[in-house]
C-alpha positions as a LaTeX table, in Angstrom:
\begin{tabular}{lrrr}
\hline
Residue & $x$ (\AA) & $y$ (\AA) & $z$ (\AA) \\
\hline
Met1 & $-58.83$ & $-18.04$ & 42.77 \\
Asp2 & $-56.93$ & $-15.50$ & 44.94 \\
Asp3 & $-57.91$ & $-11.79$ & 45.34 \\
Met4 & $-55.55$ & $-9.03$ & 43.93 \\
Asp5 & $-54.26$ & $-8.23$ & 47.64 \\
Thr6 & $-53.31$ & $-12.12$ & 48.21 \\
Ile7 & $-51.45$ & $-11.92$ & 44.63 \\
Ile8 & $-49.58$ & $-8.79$ & 45.28 \\
Asn9 & $-48.62$ & $-9.97$ & 48.92 \\
Arg10 & $-47.21$ & $-13.25$ & 47.40 \\
Ile11 & $-45.18$ & $-11.34$ & 44.83 \\
Lys12 & $-43.79$ & $-9.02$ & 47.79 \\
Glu13 & $-42.43$ & $-12.36$ & 49.55 \\
Gln14 & $-41.33$ & $-14.25$ & 46.58 \\
Asp15 & $-39.89$ & $-11.43$ & 44.68 \\
Pro16 & $-39.40$ & $-8.09$ & 46.25 \\
Glu17 & $-37.74$ & $-6.60$ & 43.25 \\
Leu18 & $-40.76$ & $-7.27$ & 41.05 \\
Phe19 & $-43.15$ & $-6.15$ & 44.01 \\
Leu20 & $-41.13$ & $-2.67$ & 43.98 \\
Gln21 & $-41.86$ & $-2.16$ & 40.36 \\
Ile22 & $-45.44$ & $-3.32$ & 40.75 \\
Glu23 & $-45.79$ & $-0.61$ & 43.67 \\
Lys24 & $-44.82$ & 2.25 & 41.12 \\
Ile25 & $-47.20$ & 0.89 & 38.41 \\
Ile26 & $-50.41$ & 0.55 & 40.44 \\
Pro27 & $-50.95$ & 4.38 & 41.04 \\
Phe28 & $-49.84$ & 5.15 & 37.56 \\
His29 & $-51.96$ & 2.66 & 35.84 \\
Gly30 & $-54.89$ & 2.58 & 38.51 \\
Tyr31 & $-54.43$ & $-1.06$ & 39.25 \\
Leu32 & $-52.32$ & $-4.10$ & 38.38 \\
Ser33 & $-54.03$ & $-5.32$ & 35.06 \\
Ser34 & $-52.77$ & $-8.12$ & 32.80 \\
Gly35 & $-51.66$ & $-5.88$ & 30.20 \\
Ala36 & $-49.37$ & $-3.90$ & 32.77 \\
Met37 & $-47.82$ & $-7.20$ & 33.80 \\
Ile38 & $-47.28$ & $-7.98$ & 30.23 \\
Gly39 & $-45.53$ & $-4.66$ & 29.65 \\
Leu40 & $-43.53$ & $-5.23$ & 32.76 \\
Gln41 & $-42.15$ & $-8.58$ & 31.38 \\
Met42 & $-41.57$ & $-7.14$ & 28.06 \\
Leu43 & $-39.68$ & $-4.27$ & 29.62 \\
Thr44 & $-37.51$ & $-6.89$ & 31.63 \\
Met45 & $-36.92$ & $-8.76$ & 28.64 \\
Ser46 & $-35.87$ & $-5.74$ & 26.36 \\
Lys47 & $-33.44$ & $-4.49$ & 28.90 \\
Arg48 & $-31.86$ & $-8.07$ & 29.22 \\
Leu49 & $-31.75$ & $-8.57$ & 25.43 \\
Leu50 & $-30.36$ & $-5.11$ & 24.63 \\
Asp51 & $-27.94$ & $-5.04$ & 27.71 \\
Val52 & $-29.35$ & $-1.90$ & 29.11 \\
Lys53 & $-27.55$ & $-0.59$ & 32.13 \\
Glu54 & $-28.86$ & 1.32 & 34.83 \\
Gly55 & $-29.83$ & 4.66 & 33.95 \\
Glu56 & $-29.42$ & 4.25 & 30.17 \\
Arg57 & $-32.36$ & 5.62 & 28.09 \\
Ile58 & $-34.56$ & 3.50 & 26.22 \\
Tyr59 & $-36.96$ & 4.34 & 23.41 \\
Val60 & $-40.05$ & 2.09 & 22.97 \\
Thr61 & $-42.63$ & 1.73 & 20.04 \\
Ala62 & $-45.81$ & 0.06 & 21.58 \\
Glu63 & $-48.31$ & $-1.46$ & 19.15 \\
Thr64 & $-51.20$ & $-1.10$ & 21.65 \\
Ser65 & $-52.34$ & 1.81 & 23.58 \\
Asn66 & $-53.81$ & $-0.30$ & 26.27 \\
Cys67 & $-51.82$ & $-1.15$ & 29.40 \\
Val68 & $-48.78$ & $-2.37$ & 27.70 \\
Pro69 & $-46.88$ & 1.22 & 27.51 \\
Asp70 & $-47.41$ & 2.11 & 31.10 \\
Pro71 & $-44.51$ & 0.09 & 32.84 \\
Phe72 & $-42.19$ & 1.64 & 30.19 \\
Gln73 & $-43.34$ & 5.19 & 31.07 \\
Ile74 & $-43.27$ & 4.81 & 34.80 \\
Leu75 & $-40.28$ & 2.69 & 35.36 \\
Glu76 & $-38.00$ & 4.10 & 32.62 \\
Gly77 & $-39.42$ & 7.49 & 31.79 \\
Ala78 & $-40.13$ & 6.70 & 28.18 \\
Thr79 & $-43.02$ & 8.96 & 27.57 \\
Thr80 & $-44.72$ & 10.46 & 24.62 \\
Gly81 & $-43.84$ & 13.92 & 25.89 \\
Asn82 & $-40.17$ & 13.01 & 25.85 \\
Lys83 & $-40.00$ & 11.31 & 22.75 \\
Gly84 & $-39.23$ & 8.19 & 24.36 \\
Met85 & $-42.53$ & 6.38 & 23.47 \\
Lys86 & $-44.37$ & 6.35 & 20.27 \\
Val87 & $-47.76$ & 4.40 & 20.33 \\
Lys88 & $-48.67$ & 2.74 & 16.87 \\
Asp89 & $-52.16$ & 1.38 & 17.98 \\
Tyr90 & $-52.25$ & $-1.63$ & 15.86 \\
Gly91 & $-54.17$ & $-3.58$ & 18.76 \\
Lys92 & $-51.11$ & $-5.89$ & 19.22 \\
Met93 & $-49.46$ & $-6.88$ & 22.40 \\
Ala94 & $-46.14$ & $-5.85$ & 21.13 \\
Val95 & $-43.27$ & $-3.61$ & 21.57 \\
Thr96 & $-40.06$ & $-2.64$ & 19.99 \\
Val97 & $-37.37$ & $-1.08$ & 21.94 \\
Asn98 & $-33.72$ & 0.40 & 21.37 \\
Lys99 & $-31.20$ & 2.29 & 23.28 \\
Arg100 & $-30.18$ & 5.92 & 22.66 \\
Gly101 & $-27.73$ & 6.18 & 19.73 \\
Ala102 & $-24.49$ & 8.07 & 20.08 \\
Pro103 & $-24.20$ & 11.36 & 18.10 \\
Gly104 & $-23.89$ & 10.77 & 14.39 \\
Glu105 & $-25.41$ & 7.00 & 14.55 \\
Thr106 & $-27.93$ & 6.54 & 11.84 \\
Arg107 & $-29.08$ & 3.07 & 12.87 \\
Met108 & $-29.46$ & 1.25 & 16.19 \\
Pro109 & $-29.94$ & $-2.29$ & 17.16 \\
Ala110 & $-33.50$ & $-3.01$ & 18.49 \\
Val111 & $-35.62$ & $-5.79$ & 19.73 \\
Arg112 & $-39.42$ & $-6.33$ & 19.02 \\
Ile113 & $-41.01$ & $-8.58$ & 21.62 \\
Tyr114 & $-44.68$ & $-9.99$ & 21.17 \\
Leu115 & $-47.09$ & $-11.91$ & 23.17 \\
Asp116 & $-47.10$ & $-15.26$ & 21.32 \\
Ala117 & $-50.64$ & $-16.80$ & 20.42 \\
Glu118 & $-48.84$ & $-20.13$ & 19.66 \\
Lys119 & $-47.02$ & $-20.08$ & 22.94 \\
Thr120 & $-50.09$ & $-18.77$ & 25.13 \\
Ala121 & $-52.19$ & $-21.94$ & 23.98 \\
Ala122 & $-50.03$ & $-23.95$ & 26.40 \\
Tyr123 & $-51.74$ & $-21.87$ & 29.14 \\
Pro124 & $-55.55$ & $-22.39$ & 28.19 \\
Arg125 & $-57.01$ & $-19.69$ & 30.41 \\
Leu126 & $-54.36$ & $-17.02$ & 29.52 \\
His127 & $-55.07$ & $-18.04$ & 25.77 \\
Ala128 & $-58.63$ & $-17.54$ & 26.22 \\
Trp129 & $-58.13$ & $-14.34$ & 27.67 \\
Phe130 & $-55.71$ & $-13.23$ & 24.99 \\
Met131 & $-57.70$ & $-14.34$ & 22.31 \\
Asn132 & $-60.76$ & $-12.94$ & 23.74 \\
Leu133 & $-62.72$ & $-16.21$ & 23.69 \\
Glu134 & $-64.08$ & $-15.32$ & 27.20 \\
Lys135 & $-63.76$ & $-13.13$ & 29.91 \\
Val136 & $-61.21$ & $-14.01$ & 32.46 \\
Arg137 & $-60.44$ & $-11.84$ & 35.34 \\
His138 & $-56.99$ & $-10.30$ & 35.97 \\
Glu139 & $-56.88$ & $-12.11$ & 39.44 \\
Glu140 & $-56.71$ & $-15.39$ & 37.19 \\
Ile141 & $-54.38$ & $-14.16$ & 34.59 \\
Leu142 & $-51.58$ & $-12.64$ & 36.77 \\
Pro143 & $-50.55$ & $-16.01$ & 38.44 \\
Ile144 & $-50.28$ & $-17.46$ & 35.08 \\
Leu145 & $-48.27$ & $-14.75$ & 33.78 \\
Leu146 & $-46.02$ & $-15.00$ & 36.70 \\
Glu147 & $-45.64$ & $-18.74$ & 36.19 \\
Ala148 & $-45.06$ & $-18.63$ & 32.34 \\
Gly149 & $-42.54$ & $-15.80$ & 32.55 \\
Glu150 & $-40.77$ & $-15.22$ & 29.29 \\
Asn151 & $-42.16$ & $-18.66$ & 27.76 \\
Ile152 & $-44.98$ & $-16.90$ & 26.35 \\
Tyr153 & $-43.26$ & $-14.22$ & 24.25 \\
Ser154 & $-41.40$ & $-14.35$ & 20.96 \\
Tyr155 & $-38.80$ & $-11.78$ & 20.05 \\
Thr156 & $-36.69$ & $-10.81$ & 16.92 \\
Phe157 & $-33.64$ & $-8.42$ & 16.58 \\
Thr158 & $-33.81$ & $-5.68$ & 14.17 \\
Glu159 & $-32.49$ & $-2.34$ & 13.56 \\
Ile160 & $-34.37$ & 0.95 & 13.63 \\
Glu161 & $-33.25$ & 4.36 & 11.84 \\
Val162 & $-32.30$ & 7.07 & 13.97 \\
Pro163 & $-34.43$ & 10.07 & 13.07 \\
Val164 & $-32.81$ & 13.17 & 12.20 \\
Lys165 & $-33.98$ & 15.90 & 14.42 \\
Lys166 & $-35.55$ & 18.41 & 12.29 \\
Ser167 & $-35.18$ & 22.16 & 12.99 \\
Lys168 & $-38.42$ & 23.51 & 14.40 \\
Gln169 & $-39.99$ & 26.91 & 13.82 \\
Val170 & $-42.92$ & 28.35 & 15.26 \\
Arg171 & $-45.51$ & 30.33 & 12.94 \\
Leu172 & $-49.15$ & 31.33 & 13.21 \\
Cys173 & $-51.61$ & 29.21 & 11.10 \\
Glu174 & $-52.95$ & 31.10 & 8.30 \\
Lys175 & $-56.44$ & 29.66 & 8.92 \\
Cys176 & $-57.12$ & 29.41 & 12.69 \\
Gly177 & $-54.31$ & 32.05 & 13.72 \\
Glu178 & $-52.78$ & 29.72 & 16.49 \\
Ser179 & $-49.27$ & 29.24 & 16.65 \\
Phe180 & $-47.92$ & 25.77 & 15.68 \\
Ile181 & $-44.48$ & 24.31 & 15.14 \\
His182 & $-43.67$ & 23.82 & 11.55 \\
Tyr183 & $-40.91$ & 21.92 & 9.71 \\
Glu184 & $-41.23$ & 22.24 & 6.23 \\
Gly185 & $-42.77$ & 25.61 & 5.79 \\
Glu186 & $-46.48$ & 24.67 & 6.19 \\
Ala187 & $-48.81$ & 27.55 & 6.23 \\
Leu188 & $-51.55$ & 25.49 & 8.08 \\
Cys189 & $-51.25$ & 23.81 & 11.44 \\
Glu190 & $-51.89$ & 19.96 & 11.34 \\
Ala191 & $-55.50$ & 20.40 & 12.68 \\
Cys192 & $-56.48$ & 22.71 & 9.85 \\
Arg193 & $-54.82$ & 20.63 & 7.33 \\
His194 & $-57.09$ & 17.75 & 8.25 \\
Glu195 & $-60.13$ & 19.88 & 7.96 \\
Gln196 & $-59.80$ & 20.23 & 4.41 \\
\hline
\end{tabular}
C-alpha cells in the first residue's frame, strides 16, 4: 500500500486538474480523507449532470456532516454562512445539488447523488470501509475511489422548491434579552424556545 504522498504525487502526474482541486481541499479539510474524495467526485458529477457553467452558483444539501460537504465549500463556495450549504445529518453519503433559480422561479431541477452500497460491493475493500465492516485506511481507499470513478454512485433527478426569502426583523428576546432575527413575530429567541 502506498503512503499518502505517493498517492497525491501519482494524482499530480496523471490528472493535474484533479490535483489542483485536492491541493485546495487538503488545507481546508486537514488531510485528504476518503469522504472528502467522495465529496469531490459527487461535486464533479453534479456539475456535469446539471451542466453547471464556470462561476455559476450551486446550492447543496449534504446528508452527512462528515467530510463530504468540504469540497463543495472550498471549491464552489457553497457554505452554511451564505446559505449555499445545508447539512441534514442523516448519516448518508449523499448530496442534493441545484443551480440558482432566476427571479420568480419557484422550482428548480436538482440531482441527488449517493454512494451506492450495491455498487461498492464490486470493490470489496471499499465496501468493507463504507459498511464499516472493518477499519480500512484512507491510503487504501483513495486509489480504489480513483479507479472506480462514477461507477460506485447512483443518482436521481428531482426538483426542489425555491424557498421564498422571508423578511427579517431584529428584536430583543423577552427571556434572555439578546437580539435575534425573527420572521413571524416570535417573542423568544430559538435558544430560549428550546429551553421551555
